[in-house]
């Protein structure tokens, strides 16, 4: 890492601290994960700025402040099993991987998933399992093996009216889920706590802007068409 990029990194961490990110484990995870490695070549210069950036296929990597804020609100422990919906470029999953026992992450765009998996591999992040699926249906049973329930769930695309039912079911009792809910322009980040089998406490945390949760998995051909058209 050159000096300029090291300085940018430190500046970002100080800015996050000033914005109210107080959990030092979260701050050091953001300092450790090379965000420049997750963004396209043409935006590498801005990788350490506190802004969202495009990652292709009409999707975005969230602003570092939002990543830090959502991560902090999950109160992670190194024993936690975490589910992420919306792998995107894999940045949020990489941050989670430093703060929890295992990360399960789901992406509906196969091409995005492939590049994210390559990054996990290159960065030697061995506790992340990533699949292409519709995350609104929760983590599927694979070869008869269930991973649900999860200690924590983080959804990085917005649900229209309310969280998908299957994700509410997959929170462990006592566990937390952070999820943006609402139509474009009026989304709110909500924090759910599962208090018992059928009781959830919910708190509105702050207004946000995320891409929407969409159903189904997209295949390579559709991805190519979207790239050509965008
Ligand atoms: N967490 C990501 C940013 C996510 S952008 C990062 O750190 O880069 C939101 C992502 O959610 C997009 O990649 C989008 O394709 C994905 N997505 C939208 N609906 C989905 C669904 N139903 N299941 C899985 N992924 C979904």
mmCIF file of C-alpha atoms and ligand atoms in Angstrom, residues 55 59-62 84-92 106-109 112 133-136 156-157 211-215, ligand 1:
data_model
loop_
_atom_site.group_PDB
_atom_site.id
_atom_site.type_symbol
_atom_site.label_atom_id
_atom_site.label_comp_id
_atom_site.label_asym_id
_atom_site.label_seq_id
_atom_site.Cartn_x
_atom_site.Cartn_y
_atom_site.Cartn_z
ATOM 1 C CA UNK A 55 -20.050 -2.009 -8.987
ATOM 2 C CA UNK A 59 -25.693 -2.184 -8.375
ATOM 3 C CA UNK A 60 -23.685 -0.210 -5.829
ATOM 4 C CA UNK A 61 -21.255 -0.805 -2.978
ATOM 5 C CA UNK A 62 -22.704 1.057 0.027
ATOM 6 C CA UNK A 84 -26.148 -11.514 4.401
ATOM 7 C CA UNK A 85 -28.615 -10.937 1.568
ATOM 8 C CA UNK A 86 -27.090 -9.077 -1.414
ATOM 9 C CA UNK A 87 -23.406 -10.047 -1.695
ATOM 10 C CA UNK A 88 -22.774 -7.476 -4.450
ATOM 11 C CA UNK A 89 -19.014 -7.028 -4.766
ATOM 12 C CA UNK A 90 -18.467 -8.825 -1.439
ATOM 13 C CA UNK A 91 -17.220 -5.857 0.594
ATOM 14 C CA UNK A 92 -19.779 -6.056 3.412
ATOM 15 C CA UNK A 106 -26.630 -14.769 -1.100
ATOM 16 C CA UNK A 107 -26.542 -12.854 -4.402
ATOM 17 C CA UNK A 108 -29.074 -13.066 -7.260
ATOM 18 C CA UNK A 109 -26.612 -11.944 -10.000
ATOM 19 C CA UNK A 112 -21.415 -10.500 -9.291
ATOM 20 C CA UNK A 133 -30.120 -17.674 -5.086
ATOM 21 C CA UNK A 134 -33.121 -15.512 -4.244
ATOM 22 C CA UNK A 135 -32.237 -14.280 -0.767
ATOM 23 C CA UNK A 136 -35.834 -13.321 -0.018
ATOM 24 C CA UNK A 156 -28.271 -4.866 1.834
ATOM 25 C CA UNK A 157 -31.139 -4.316 -0.639
ATOM 26 C CA UNK A 211 -31.325 -0.745 -4.540
ATOM 27 C CA UNK A 212 -34.489 -2.877 -4.266
ATOM 28 C CA UNK A 213 -34.656 -6.568 -3.374
ATOM 29 C CA UNK A 214 -35.728 -8.368 -6.545
ATOM 30 C CA UNK A 215 -36.944 -11.942 -6.961
HETATM 31 N N1 LIG B 1 -23.470 -5.732 0.240
HETATM 32 C C1 LIG B 1 -23.013 -5.353 -1.072
HETATM 33 C C2 LIG B 1 -23.822 -4.246 -1.737
HETATM 34 C C3 LIG B 1 -25.111 -4.722 -2.111
HETATM 35 S S1 LIG B 1 -25.968 -3.907 -3.417
HETATM 36 C C4 LIG B 1 -21.561 -4.935 -1.078
HETATM 37 O O1 LIG B 1 -20.921 -4.877 -0.020
HETATM 38 O O2 LIG B 1 -21.070 -4.688 -2.176
HETATM 39 C C5 LIG B 1 -27.401 -4.944 -3.285
HETATM 40 C C6 LIG B 1 -27.218 -6.320 -3.863
HETATM 41 O O3 LIG B 1 -28.385 -7.070 -3.557
HETATM 42 C C7 LIG B 1 -27.105 -6.308 -5.376
HETATM 43 O O4 LIG B 1 -25.925 -6.944 -5.772
HETATM 44 C C8 LIG B 1 -28.342 -7.074 -5.841
HETATM 45 O O5 LIG B 1 -28.129 -7.838 -7.007
HETATM 46 C C9 LIG B 1 -28.631 -7.944 -4.637
HETATM 47 N N2 LIG B 1 -29.992 -8.463 -4.526
HETATM 48 C C10 LIG B 1 -31.162 -7.833 -4.799
HETATM 49 N N3 LIG B 1 -32.194 -8.660 -4.563
HETATM 50 C C11 LIG B 1 -31.676 -9.843 -4.123
HETATM 51 C C12 LIG B 1 -32.234 -11.096 -3.720
HETATM 52 N N4 LIG B 1 -33.553 -11.316 -3.731
HETATM 53 N N5 LIG B 1 -31.401 -12.081 -3.337
HETATM 54 C C13 LIG B 1 -30.050 -11.892 -3.338
HETATM 55 N N6 LIG B 1 -29.462 -10.741 -3.714
HETATM 56 C C14 LIG B 1 -30.264 -9.719 -4.093
#
